[in-house]
Short mmCIF file of C-alpha atoms and ligand atoms in Angstrom, two decimals:
data_model
loop_
_atom_site.label_atom_id
_atom_site.label_comp_id
_atom_site.label_asym_id
_atom_site.label_seq_id
_atom_site.Cartn_x
_atom_site.Cartn_y
_atom_site.Cartn_z
CA UNK A 230 -27.95 13.99 -7.27
CA UNK A 231 -26.40 10.62 -5.66
CA UNK A 232 -26.76 7.59 -7.06
CA UNK A 233 -25.78 5.22 -4.14
CA UNK A 234 -27.70 2.65 -4.62
CA UNK A 235 -27.94 2.07 -8.56
CA UNK A 236 -24.93 -0.55 -8.40
CA UNK A 237 -23.45 -3.20 -6.27
CA UNK A 238 -22.99 -1.21 -2.94
CA UNK A 239 -20.21 -2.86 -1.58
CA UNK A 240 -18.35 -1.25 -4.65
CA UNK A 241 -17.13 2.52 -4.40
CA UNK A 242 -14.04 2.86 -6.64
CA UNK A 243 -14.20 1.77 -10.58
CA UNK A 244 -12.65 2.05 -13.18
CA UNK A 245 -12.71 6.37 -13.71
CA UNK A 246 -11.99 7.05 -10.14
CA UNK A 247 -8.11 7.59 -8.91
CA UNK A 248 -6.80 5.87 -6.03
CA UNK A 249 -7.05 8.10 -2.83
CA UNK A 250 -2.95 7.90 -1.89
CA UNK A 251 -1.21 10.85 -3.41
CA UNK A 252 2.46 11.17 -2.91
CA UNK A 253 5.56 13.18 -3.17
CA UNK A 254 8.97 12.71 -2.54
CA UNK A 255 8.59 9.30 -0.86
CA UNK A 256 12.73 8.57 -0.56
CA UNK A 257 13.32 12.29 1.00
CA UNK A 258 15.84 13.00 2.96
CA UNK A 259 14.01 15.71 5.49
CA UNK A 260 12.65 14.02 9.56
CA UNK A 261 9.44 15.95 8.77
CA UNK A 262 6.61 13.43 7.42
CA UNK A 263 3.35 15.55 5.64
CA UNK A 264 0.29 14.50 6.01
CA UNK A 265 -2.43 15.64 4.87
CA UNK A 266 -5.53 14.79 5.75
CA UNK A 267 -8.07 16.59 3.59
CA UNK A 268 -6.47 16.99 1.12
CA UNK A 269 -8.32 16.80 -1.88
CA UNK A 270 -12.69 16.79 -2.39
CA UNK A 271 -12.43 14.14 -5.33
CA UNK A 272 -15.89 12.25 -4.90
CA UNK A 273 -16.17 8.77 -6.27
CA UNK A 274 -18.38 8.21 -9.38
CA UNK A 275 -20.89 6.03 -8.24
CA UNK A 276 -22.21 8.60 -6.01
CA UNK A 277 -22.05 11.70 -8.24
CA UNK A 278 -22.67 15.12 -6.75
CA UNK A 279 -23.84 13.25 -2.77
CA UNK A 280 -26.32 15.43 -3.23
CA UNK A 281 -24.92 18.48 -2.98
CA UNK A 282 -24.59 21.97 -5.14
CA UNK A 283 -21.10 22.68 -6.41
CA UNK A 284 -21.04 25.76 -4.32
CA UNK A 285 -21.02 23.66 -1.95
CA UNK A 286 -18.19 21.12 -3.20
CA UNK A 287 -15.37 23.63 -2.92
CA UNK A 288 -15.89 24.89 -0.07
CA UNK A 289 -14.15 24.73 3.67
CA UNK A 290 -16.88 21.31 4.52
CA UNK A 291 -15.73 19.92 1.42
CA UNK A 292 -12.02 20.05 1.63
CA UNK A 293 -9.07 22.09 3.41
CA UNK A 294 -8.99 24.92 1.07
CA UNK A 295 -5.28 25.71 -0.22
CA UNK A 296 -3.85 23.24 1.94
CA UNK A 297 -2.50 20.89 -1.79
CA UNK A 298 -0.44 23.91 -3.20
CA UNK A 299 1.37 24.24 0.68
CA UNK A 300 1.87 20.60 1.56
CA UNK A 301 3.10 19.84 -2.01
CA UNK A 302 5.78 23.33 -1.70
CA UNK A 303 6.63 22.77 1.41
CA UNK A 304 7.85 19.00 1.00
CA UNK A 305 9.70 19.69 -1.98
CA UNK A 306 11.10 22.66 -0.01
CA UNK A 307 11.89 20.13 2.60
CA UNK A 308 12.66 17.19 1.14
CA UNK A 309 10.16 15.71 3.42
CA UNK A 310 7.83 12.58 2.33
CA UNK A 311 3.86 13.75 2.06
CA UNK A 312 1.45 11.46 2.06
CA UNK A 313 -1.96 13.01 1.15
CA UNK A 314 -5.03 11.58 1.04
CA UNK A 315 -7.19 12.66 -2.01
CA UNK A 316 -11.75 11.82 -1.76
CA UNK A 317 -13.52 14.25 -0.22
CA UNK A 318 -13.95 14.19 3.80
CA UNK A 319 -17.87 14.31 2.93
CA UNK A 320 -17.27 10.52 1.15
CA UNK A 321 -15.19 9.69 4.39
CA UNK A 322 -13.28 12.38 6.58
CA UNK A 323 -9.92 10.97 7.24
CA UNK A 324 -9.45 12.64 10.55
CA UNK A 325 -11.72 11.12 12.54
CA UNK A 326 -12.11 7.11 14.13
CA UNK A 327 -14.48 5.98 11.30
CA UNK A 328 -16.71 4.32 14.58
CA UNK A 329 -17.39 8.28 14.78
CA UNK A 330 -20.17 10.31 14.08
CA UNK A 331 -18.81 13.24 11.72
CA UNK A 332 -16.64 10.10 9.94
CA UNK A 333 -19.84 10.63 7.26
CA UNK A 334 -21.11 13.54 8.25
CA UNK A 335 -24.90 14.30 7.01
CA UNK A 336 -24.24 17.58 8.62
CA UNK A 337 -21.40 20.12 8.16
CA UNK A 338 -21.74 23.20 9.37
CA UNK A 339 -25.18 24.37 8.49
CA UNK A 340 -25.10 21.66 5.90
CA UNK A 341 -27.33 18.53 5.38
CA UNK A 342 -24.99 15.64 3.16
CA UNK A 343 -28.57 13.89 1.69
CA UNK A 344 -26.71 11.44 -0.12
CA UNK A 345 -24.63 10.92 3.27
CA UNK A 346 -28.16 9.94 5.01
CA UNK A 347 -30.01 6.86 5.69
CA UNK A 348 -26.30 5.01 4.21
CA UNK A 349 -26.23 1.45 4.39
CA UNK A 350 -23.91 -0.99 6.37
CA UNK A 351 -22.07 -1.89 3.48
CA UNK A 352 -21.85 1.58 1.38
CA UNK A 353 -20.07 3.20 4.66
CA UNK A 354 -17.68 -0.26 4.61
CA UNK A 355 -16.91 0.25 0.69
CA UNK A 356 -15.99 4.19 1.98
CA UNK A 357 -13.84 3.12 4.75
CA UNK A 358 -12.48 -0.14 2.92
CA UNK A 359 -11.64 2.10 -0.02
CA UNK A 360 -10.14 5.06 1.03
CA UNK A 361 -9.61 5.53 4.55
CA UNK A 362 -8.02 2.01 5.16
CA UNK A 363 -5.85 2.48 2.68
CA UNK A 364 -4.67 6.10 3.42
CA UNK A 365 -3.68 5.15 6.64
CA UNK A 366 -1.73 1.36 6.10
CA UNK A 367 0.24 3.50 3.98
CA UNK A 368 0.92 6.11 6.94
CA UNK A 369 1.60 2.96 9.07
CA UNK A 370 3.48 1.52 6.70
CA UNK A 371 6.07 4.28 6.01
CA UNK A 372 6.68 4.32 9.66
CA UNK A 373 7.26 0.78 10.18
CA UNK A 374 9.91 1.48 7.67
CA UNK A 375 11.25 4.46 8.92
CA UNK A 376 11.38 2.96 12.38
CA UNK A 377 13.19 -0.32 11.43
CA UNK A 378 15.65 1.35 8.80
CA UNK A 379 16.24 4.06 11.83
CA UNK A 380 15.71 7.06 10.02
CA UNK A 381 14.41 10.62 12.36
CA UNK A 382 10.64 11.03 11.96
CA UNK A 383 9.18 13.67 13.47
CA UNK A 384 4.59 13.97 12.21
CA UNK A 385 3.38 16.77 10.81
CA UNK A 386 -0.32 16.93 9.69
CA UNK A 387 -0.88 20.00 7.45
CA UNK A 388 -4.60 22.23 8.01
CA UNK A 389 -6.60 24.23 6.84
CA UNK A 390 -8.94 25.91 8.48
CA UNK A 391 -11.86 28.62 7.66
CA UNK A 392 -12.26 31.68 8.77
CA UNK A 393 -15.35 32.07 9.46
CA UNK A 394 -17.56 29.03 11.02
CA UNK A 395 -20.71 29.27 11.90
CA UNK A 396 -20.55 32.79 11.81
CA UNK A 397 -17.88 33.16 14.81
CA UNK A 398 -14.76 35.22 12.91
CA UNK A 399 -11.31 33.01 13.78
CA UNK A 400 -8.24 35.56 14.08
CA UNK A 401 -5.07 33.35 13.78
CA UNK A 402 -3.02 32.94 11.26
CA UNK A 403 -2.24 29.53 11.96
CA UNK A 404 -2.56 27.75 14.63
CA UNK A 405 -0.14 24.30 16.50
CA UNK A 406 -2.30 21.58 17.42
CA UNK A 407 -1.78 18.60 19.73
CA UNK A 408 -2.60 16.46 22.66
CA UNK A 409 0.24 14.51 24.17
CA UNK A 410 3.69 15.55 22.72
CA UNK A 411 5.50 18.09 24.96
CA UNK A 412 8.40 18.35 22.72
CA UNK A 413 7.76 19.64 18.99
CA UNK A 414 3.83 21.90 19.69
CA UNK A 415 6.07 24.51 22.00
CA UNK A 416 8.94 24.87 19.85
CA UNK A 417 6.46 25.50 16.92
CA UNK A 418 4.23 27.41 18.37
CA UNK A 419 7.55 29.36 20.30
CA UNK A 420 8.62 30.23 16.21
CA UNK A 421 5.37 31.19 15.01
CA UNK A 422 5.21 33.81 17.80
CA UNK A 423 8.90 35.02 17.01
CA UNK A 424 7.29 36.45 13.78
CA UNK A 425 6.93 39.51 14.10
CA UNK A 426 3.48 39.33 12.09
CA UNK A 427 1.52 36.05 12.94
CA UNK A 428 -1.46 35.86 15.29
CA UNK A 429 -0.62 32.16 16.63
CA UNK A 430 -2.44 29.85 18.41
CA UNK A 431 -1.98 27.44 20.37
CA UNK A 432 -4.58 24.59 20.06
CA UNK A 433 -6.40 27.18 17.95
CA UNK A 434 -9.28 27.00 16.54
CA UNK A 435 -9.53 23.79 17.81
CA UNK A 436 -7.27 21.96 20.25
CA UNK A 437 -6.84 17.59 19.07
CA UNK A 438 -8.30 14.92 21.04
CA UNK A 439 -8.98 10.73 20.83
CA UNK A 440 -12.38 11.44 19.57
CA UNK A 441 -12.26 13.84 17.17
CA UNK A 442 -8.99 13.09 15.43
CA UNK A 443 -7.70 10.39 13.78
CA UNK A 444 -3.76 10.64 12.77
CA UNK A 445 -2.43 12.58 14.97
CA UNK A 446 -3.53 9.95 18.05
CA UNK A 447 -3.07 6.52 15.50
CA UNK A 448 0.53 7.89 14.17
CA UNK A 449 1.94 10.22 16.03
CA UNK A 450 0.91 9.61 19.82
CA UNK A 451 0.29 5.50 19.83
CA UNK A 452 4.07 5.54 17.54
CA UNK A 453 5.75 7.68 19.88
CA UNK A 454 6.97 9.96 17.03
CA UNK A 455 7.32 14.20 17.62
CA UNK A 456 4.22 15.32 16.35
CA UNK A 457 1.85 18.36 15.88
CA UNK A 458 -0.72 19.64 13.63
CA UNK A 459 -1.10 22.47 11.43
CA UNK A 460 -3.63 24.96 10.49
CA UNK A 461 -3.49 27.68 8.43
CA UNK A 462 -6.31 29.85 7.36
CA UNK A 463 -8.20 29.82 4.26
CA UNK A 464 -8.21 32.93 3.25
CA UNK A 465 -4.32 33.11 2.99
CA UNK A 466 -3.91 30.61 0.96
CA UNK A 467 -6.68 31.28 -1.38
CA UNK A 468 -4.13 31.12 -4.08
CA UNK A 469 -0.86 30.01 -5.21
CA UNK A 470 0.76 33.12 -4.37
CA UNK A 471 -0.42 32.56 -0.51
CA UNK A 472 0.22 29.08 -0.84
CA UNK A 473 3.71 29.22 -2.07
CA UNK A 474 4.72 32.08 0.19
CA UNK A 475 3.03 29.45 3.53
CA UNK A 476 5.21 26.84 2.04
CA UNK A 477 8.62 29.17 2.01
CA UNK A 478 7.68 30.52 5.39
CA UNK A 479 7.15 27.13 6.85
CA UNK A 480 10.19 25.57 4.93
CA UNK A 481 12.53 28.42 6.63
CA UNK A 482 10.96 27.77 10.22
CA UNK A 483 10.97 23.66 10.25
CA UNK A 484 14.95 24.16 8.41
CA UNK A 485 15.18 26.53 12.07
CA UNK A 486 13.04 23.02 14.23
CA UNK A 487 15.35 21.13 12.86
CA UNK A 488 18.65 22.19 13.69
CA UNK A 489 17.68 23.00 17.19
CA UNK A 490 16.32 19.49 17.32
CA UNK A 491 19.52 17.87 16.36
CA UNK A 492 21.32 20.03 18.65
CA UNK A 493 18.86 18.27 21.81
CA UNK A 494 19.50 15.19 19.76
CA UNK A 495 15.60 14.46 19.78
CA UNK A 496 16.43 13.55 16.29
ZN1 ZN B 128 -7.99 19.28 7.64
#
């Protein structure tokens, strides 16, 4: 059960909780900066289980199933800096504007999150202050440093999607997600569509917008970086073998993209 309110609602992470940010390859030499907003499914101890059954806390409503393994392996293969967030999107969604109703969801797909009902302002502020803000502050710091040092930077936001949402099957294996960048997404889509065995979605299963996304609009578009989101279907990366295969494939494709961007003097 949810325990919030038992202690000081202005505090969230305690002694038994890990920091929200997971990083790998901070000194990586790749132009690609990888982010993963829905990497983990931890819940701060003070929140208990948010009122949910254990099987709800391992499915897609809690995190992007499989993406952590892909992100870790891709970061290594590309020698790319990865910045990821370890807490569940049910605690606070790090890819939503903090004032959006879905930032701290009370309903996800058909599941009511009772631990998020009637949340006091202070408790919601603690989730922003202790999870959302440090994660995004770190991404900002890293981009600031890279721009200051003249390091080429292309933002790639890694996600995964459930194969069936609200009863509707999604056929794509992978999708590019973008809004304002006209340079990286078409190149990425062209290379994904050149893979004979893939059905690649163009802004499918959904598109990026300022209302429903945070990382791409704020860290990619507002900073003038080339950027794209990637969404991989979760059944393809449910186990370690699938995660490794997709990391291998994406590392090869991003290698080709880097060559193309350098040839065009875009990085
Ligand atoms: Zn996601």
